[in-house]
Amino acid sequence: MKEIKDISDFIMQSQGFDISSYEDSFLKKTLHKRISESKSNSIEEYSTFLKQSSTEGNLLIASLQNNYSEFFRNALTFAVLERIVLPSLVQKKKKKEIRIWSAACAQGQEVYSIAILLEELRNGGNEKFNYRIFATDKCDAQINKARIGQYPSSALNNVNFKRAKKWFTKQKDTFTIKPELKENIDFSVFDLLDKKISSPSASIFGDFDIVICANLLFYFTPKKRRQILDKVSKTVSNSGYLITGEAEREILLYVDFKEIFPQSGIFQKKMDRACLC
Ligand SMILES: C[S@@+](CC[C@H](N)C(=O)[O-])C[C@H]1O[C@@H](n2cnc3c(N)ncnc32)[C@H](O)[C@@H]1O
């Protein structure tokens, strides 16, 4: 559609942001929302308004960037992680470090949920093990929030009382992650669509036992999804796991990965090939 291309070219030139990476129906829905909120009567009128406004470009970009997250967001995924995947990794890795990459971590809920499961396993089991989680997001404001780890009580709906008491300090309505839960987490900014970098620099060589890339793929065009999947899947170790969001499982029905438990969104790399090309 000519008008969308026109808007996309303008946003690229003025803001250096590629809105054409976003999936067609999501992009159209977002544009309709902005057309309505800016009180424009048509896409042509909105395009003219966008070019004259000093703020509308930023508003459009912000509307495209969903950063909603939750602790223990998908109950089945986290149950399979807790009962099957993490205990078997602990057994398999013996004294070697367990390495995890949370590739679009938003404000940190996903990372801290995994860290809580690992700490519980470490404290409750006989096996001693080390782990490191590399938590990245494209948006530096999200990474800063994740590092701080402060949430309103409403964000803790999926966190049981015992976990809330052990891993958060409470002040009025604010719950803050305790420093000891952050000790094995390395936060950094990382753009999954940047072709020049393959894994977080702090991880040095990738080779992760688990990569979680959840609730992000469906916003992008099939070409960009493939680009992201090619990147992250190469960093998963042989027989390691790639985890997606509930609504993205279809995207990941990928030849070199197999879902280990129906509907869980947890896929295991098949061992017969070293990497995807
Ligand atoms: C909807 S949140 C999902 C957060 C978390 N993974 C979850 O499932 O709850 C999507 C996140 O993807 C991040 N994101 C968007 N584009 C990205 C990119 N190209 N590279 C890395 N992160 C990106 C956004 O900043 C946002 O924090």
PDB file of N, CA, C and O and ligand atoms in Angstrom, residues 66-70 73 103-104 106 110 137-139 142 190-193 214-216 219-220, ligand 1:
ATOM      1  N   ASN A  66       5.780  -3.176  21.918  1.00  0.00           N
ATOM      2  CA  ASN A  66       5.093  -3.743  23.079  1.00  0.00           C
ATOM      3  C   ASN A  66       6.130  -4.316  24.043  1.00  0.00           C
ATOM      4  O   ASN A  66       6.952  -5.136  23.660  1.00  0.00           O
ATOM      5  N   ASN A  67       6.109  -3.867  25.293  1.00  0.00           N
ATOM      6  CA  ASN A  67       7.083  -4.451  26.228  1.00  0.00           C
ATOM      7  C   ASN A  67       6.398  -5.069  27.449  1.00  0.00           C
ATOM      8  O   ASN A  67       6.986  -5.171  28.510  1.00  0.00           O
ATOM      9  N   TYR A  68       5.154  -5.501  27.249  1.00  0.00           N
ATOM     10  CA  TYR A  68       4.418  -6.152  28.341  1.00  0.00           C
ATOM     11  C   TYR A  68       5.105  -7.475  28.732  1.00  0.00           C
ATOM     12  O   TYR A  68       5.528  -8.249  27.882  1.00  0.00           O
ATOM     13  N   SER A  69       5.202  -7.721  30.007  1.00  0.00           N
ATOM     14  CA  SER A  69       5.755  -8.995  30.477  1.00  0.00           C
ATOM     15  C   SER A  69       5.129  -9.365  31.821  1.00  0.00           C
ATOM     16  O   SER A  69       4.434  -8.550  32.424  1.00  0.00           O
ATOM     17  N   GLU A  70       5.383 -10.581  32.241  1.00  0.00           N
ATOM     18  CA  GLU A  70       4.857 -11.060  33.538  1.00  0.00           C
ATOM     19  C   GLU A  70       5.865 -12.011  34.155  1.00  0.00           C
ATOM     20  O   GLU A  70       6.604 -12.675  33.423  1.00  0.00           O
ATOM     21  N   ARG A  73       5.269 -16.138  33.168  1.00  0.00           N
ATOM     22  CA  ARG A  73       4.217 -15.693  32.246  1.00  0.00           C
ATOM     23  C   ARG A  73       3.351 -16.833  31.708  1.00  0.00           C
ATOM     24  O   ARG A  73       2.137 -16.693  31.620  1.00  0.00           O
ATOM     25  N   ALA A 103      16.513 -13.317  25.559  1.00  0.00           N
ATOM     26  CA  ALA A 103      16.900 -12.440  24.450  1.00  0.00           C
ATOM     27  C   ALA A 103      16.005 -11.213  24.240  1.00  0.00           C
ATOM     28  O   ALA A 103      16.308 -10.375  23.395  1.00  0.00           O
ATOM     29  N   ALA A 104      14.910 -11.117  24.948  1.00  0.00           N
ATOM     30  CA  ALA A 104      14.058  -9.915  24.871  1.00  0.00           C
ATOM     31  C   ALA A 104      13.391  -9.820  26.243  1.00  0.00           C
ATOM     32  O   ALA A 104      12.222 -10.125  26.416  1.00  0.00           O
ATOM     33  N   ALA A 106      12.572  -7.488  28.399  1.00  0.00           N
ATOM     34  CA  ALA A 106      11.708  -6.388  28.868  1.00  0.00           C
ATOM     35  C   ALA A 106      12.181  -5.899  30.242  1.00  0.00           C
ATOM     36  O   ALA A 106      13.367  -5.649  30.431  1.00  0.00           O
ATOM     37  N   GLU A 110      10.897 -12.175  33.236  1.00  0.00           N
ATOM     38  CA  GLU A 110      11.228 -13.513  32.723  1.00  0.00           C
ATOM     39  C   GLU A 110      12.554 -14.024  33.321  1.00  0.00           C
ATOM     40  O   GLU A 110      12.661 -15.173  33.750  1.00  0.00           O
ATOM     41  N   ASP A 137      17.861  -6.847  25.900  1.00  0.00           N
ATOM     42  CA  ASP A 137      16.693  -6.270  25.235  1.00  0.00           C
ATOM     43  C   ASP A 137      17.225  -5.160  24.325  1.00  0.00           C
ATOM     44  O   ASP A 137      18.278  -4.586  24.589  1.00  0.00           O
ATOM     45  N   LYS A 138      16.465  -4.862  23.285  1.00  0.00           N
ATOM     46  CA  LYS A 138      16.889  -3.798  22.372  1.00  0.00           C
ATOM     47  C   LYS A 138      16.812  -2.422  23.046  1.00  0.00           C
ATOM     48  O   LYS A 138      17.562  -1.504  22.730  1.00  0.00           O
ATOM     49  N   CYS A 139      15.888  -2.307  23.960  1.00  0.00           N
ATOM     50  CA  CYS A 139      15.557  -0.993  24.517  1.00  0.00           C
ATOM     51  C   CYS A 139      16.336  -0.747  25.821  1.00  0.00           C
ATOM     52  O   CYS A 139      16.175  -1.497  26.789  1.00  0.00           O
ATOM     53  N   GLN A 142      14.265  -0.372  29.015  1.00  0.00           N
ATOM     54  CA  GLN A 142      13.787  -1.652  29.567  1.00  0.00           C
ATOM     55  C   GLN A 142      14.897  -2.330  30.365  1.00  0.00           C
ATOM     56  O   GLN A 142      14.663  -2.852  31.459  1.00  0.00           O
ATOM     57  N   PHE A 190      20.875  -5.349  23.498  1.00  0.00           N
ATOM     58  CA  PHE A 190      21.226  -6.205  22.355  1.00  0.00           C
ATOM     59  C   PHE A 190      20.053  -6.183  21.374  1.00  0.00           C
ATOM     60  O   PHE A 190      18.928  -6.503  21.748  1.00  0.00           O
ATOM     61  N   ASP A 191      20.347  -5.824  20.119  1.00  0.00           N
ATOM     62  CA  ASP A 191      19.299  -5.794  19.089  1.00  0.00           C
ATOM     63  C   ASP A 191      19.362  -7.090  18.281  1.00  0.00           C
ATOM     64  O   ASP A 191      20.342  -7.347  17.577  1.00  0.00           O
ATOM     65  N   LEU A 192      18.309  -7.881  18.387  1.00  0.00           N
ATOM     66  CA  LEU A 192      18.297  -9.178  17.698  1.00  0.00           C
ATOM     67  C   LEU A 192      18.322  -9.037  16.175  1.00  0.00           C
ATOM     68  O   LEU A 192      18.607  -9.997  15.469  1.00  0.00           O
ATOM     69  N   LEU A 193      17.990  -7.845  15.674  1.00  0.00           N
ATOM     70  CA  LEU A 193      18.002  -7.665  14.218  1.00  0.00           C
ATOM     71  C   LEU A 193      19.310  -7.047  13.717  1.00  0.00           C
ATOM     72  O   LEU A 193      19.450  -6.772  12.538  1.00  0.00           O
ATOM     73  N   ALA A 214      10.849 -14.970  23.725  1.00  0.00           N
ATOM     74  CA  ALA A 214       9.401 -15.150  23.852  1.00  0.00           C
ATOM     75  C   ALA A 214       8.617 -13.852  23.670  1.00  0.00           C
ATOM     76  O   ALA A 214       9.040 -12.787  24.122  1.00  0.00           O
ATOM     77  N   ASN A 215       7.487 -13.999  23.004  1.00  0.00           N
ATOM     78  CA  ASN A 215       6.533 -12.899  22.825  1.00  0.00           C
ATOM     79  C   ASN A 215       7.157 -11.696  22.124  1.00  0.00           C
ATOM     80  O   ASN A 215       6.999 -10.552  22.532  1.00  0.00           O
ATOM     81  N   LEU A 216       7.843 -12.000  21.066  1.00  0.00           N
ATOM     82  CA  LEU A 216       8.532 -10.988  20.273  1.00  0.00           C
ATOM     83  C   LEU A 216       8.408 -11.312  18.783  1.00  0.00           C
ATOM     84  O   LEU A 216       8.106 -10.432  17.978  1.00  0.00           O
ATOM     85  N   TYR A 219       5.519 -10.178  16.263  1.00  0.00           N
ATOM     86  CA  TYR A 219       5.371  -8.780  15.839  1.00  0.00           C
ATOM     87  C   TYR A 219       6.060  -8.509  14.502  1.00  0.00           C
ATOM     88  O   TYR A 219       5.830  -7.478  13.895  1.00  0.00           O
ATOM     89  N   PHE A 220       6.929  -9.425  14.086  1.00  0.00           N
ATOM     90  CA  PHE A 220       7.766  -9.150  12.922  1.00  0.00           C
ATOM     91  C   PHE A 220       7.304  -9.887  11.659  1.00  0.00           C
ATOM     92  O   PHE A 220       6.591 -10.886  11.728  1.00  0.00           O
TER      93      PHE A 220
HETATM   94  C1  LIG B   1       6.300  -8.189  24.667  1.00  0.00           C
HETATM   95  S1  LIG B   1       7.906  -8.027  25.359  1.00  0.00           S
HETATM   96  C2  LIG B   1       8.241  -9.693  25.827  1.00  0.00           C
HETATM   97  C3  LIG B   1       9.033  -9.780  27.111  1.00  0.00           C
HETATM   98  C4  LIG B   1       9.308 -11.194  27.621  1.00  0.00           C
HETATM   99  N1  LIG B   1      10.145 -11.929  26.725  1.00  0.00           N
HETATM  100  C5  LIG B   1       8.027 -11.960  27.858  1.00  0.00           C
HETATM  101  O1  LIG B   1       7.745 -12.924  27.157  1.00  0.00           O
HETATM  102  O2  LIG B   1       7.263 -11.592  28.762  1.00  0.00           O
HETATM  103  C6  LIG B   1       8.886  -7.811  23.867  1.00  0.00           C
HETATM  104  C7  LIG B   1      10.274  -7.234  24.140  1.00  0.00           C
HETATM  105  O3  LIG B   1      11.045  -7.359  22.947  1.00  0.00           O
HETATM  106  C8  LIG B   1      11.920  -6.254  22.872  1.00  0.00           C
HETATM  107  N2  LIG B   1      12.382  -6.112  21.480  1.00  0.00           N
HETATM  108  C9  LIG B   1      11.702  -5.622  20.420  1.00  0.00           C
HETATM  109  N3  LIG B   1      12.475  -5.663  19.317  1.00  0.00           N
HETATM  110  C10 LIG B   1      13.650  -6.202  19.692  1.00  0.00           C
HETATM  111  C11 LIG B   1      14.849  -6.508  19.006  1.00  0.00           C
HETATM  112  N4  LIG B   1      14.980  -6.250  17.691  1.00  0.00           N
HETATM  113  N5  LIG B   1      15.873  -7.039  19.706  1.00  0.00           N
HETATM  114  C12 LIG B   1      15.752  -7.308  21.022  1.00  0.00           C
HETATM  115  N6  LIG B   1      14.651  -7.029  21.739  1.00  0.00           N
HETATM  116  C13 LIG B   1      13.602  -6.492  21.078  1.00  0.00           C
HETATM  117  C14 LIG B   1      11.062  -5.094  23.346  1.00  0.00           C
HETATM  118  O4  LIG B   1      11.861  -3.995  23.764  1.00  0.00           O
HETATM  119  C15 LIG B   1      10.270  -5.747  24.497  1.00  0.00           C
HETATM  120  O5  LIG B   1      10.909  -5.534  25.726  1.00  0.00           O
END
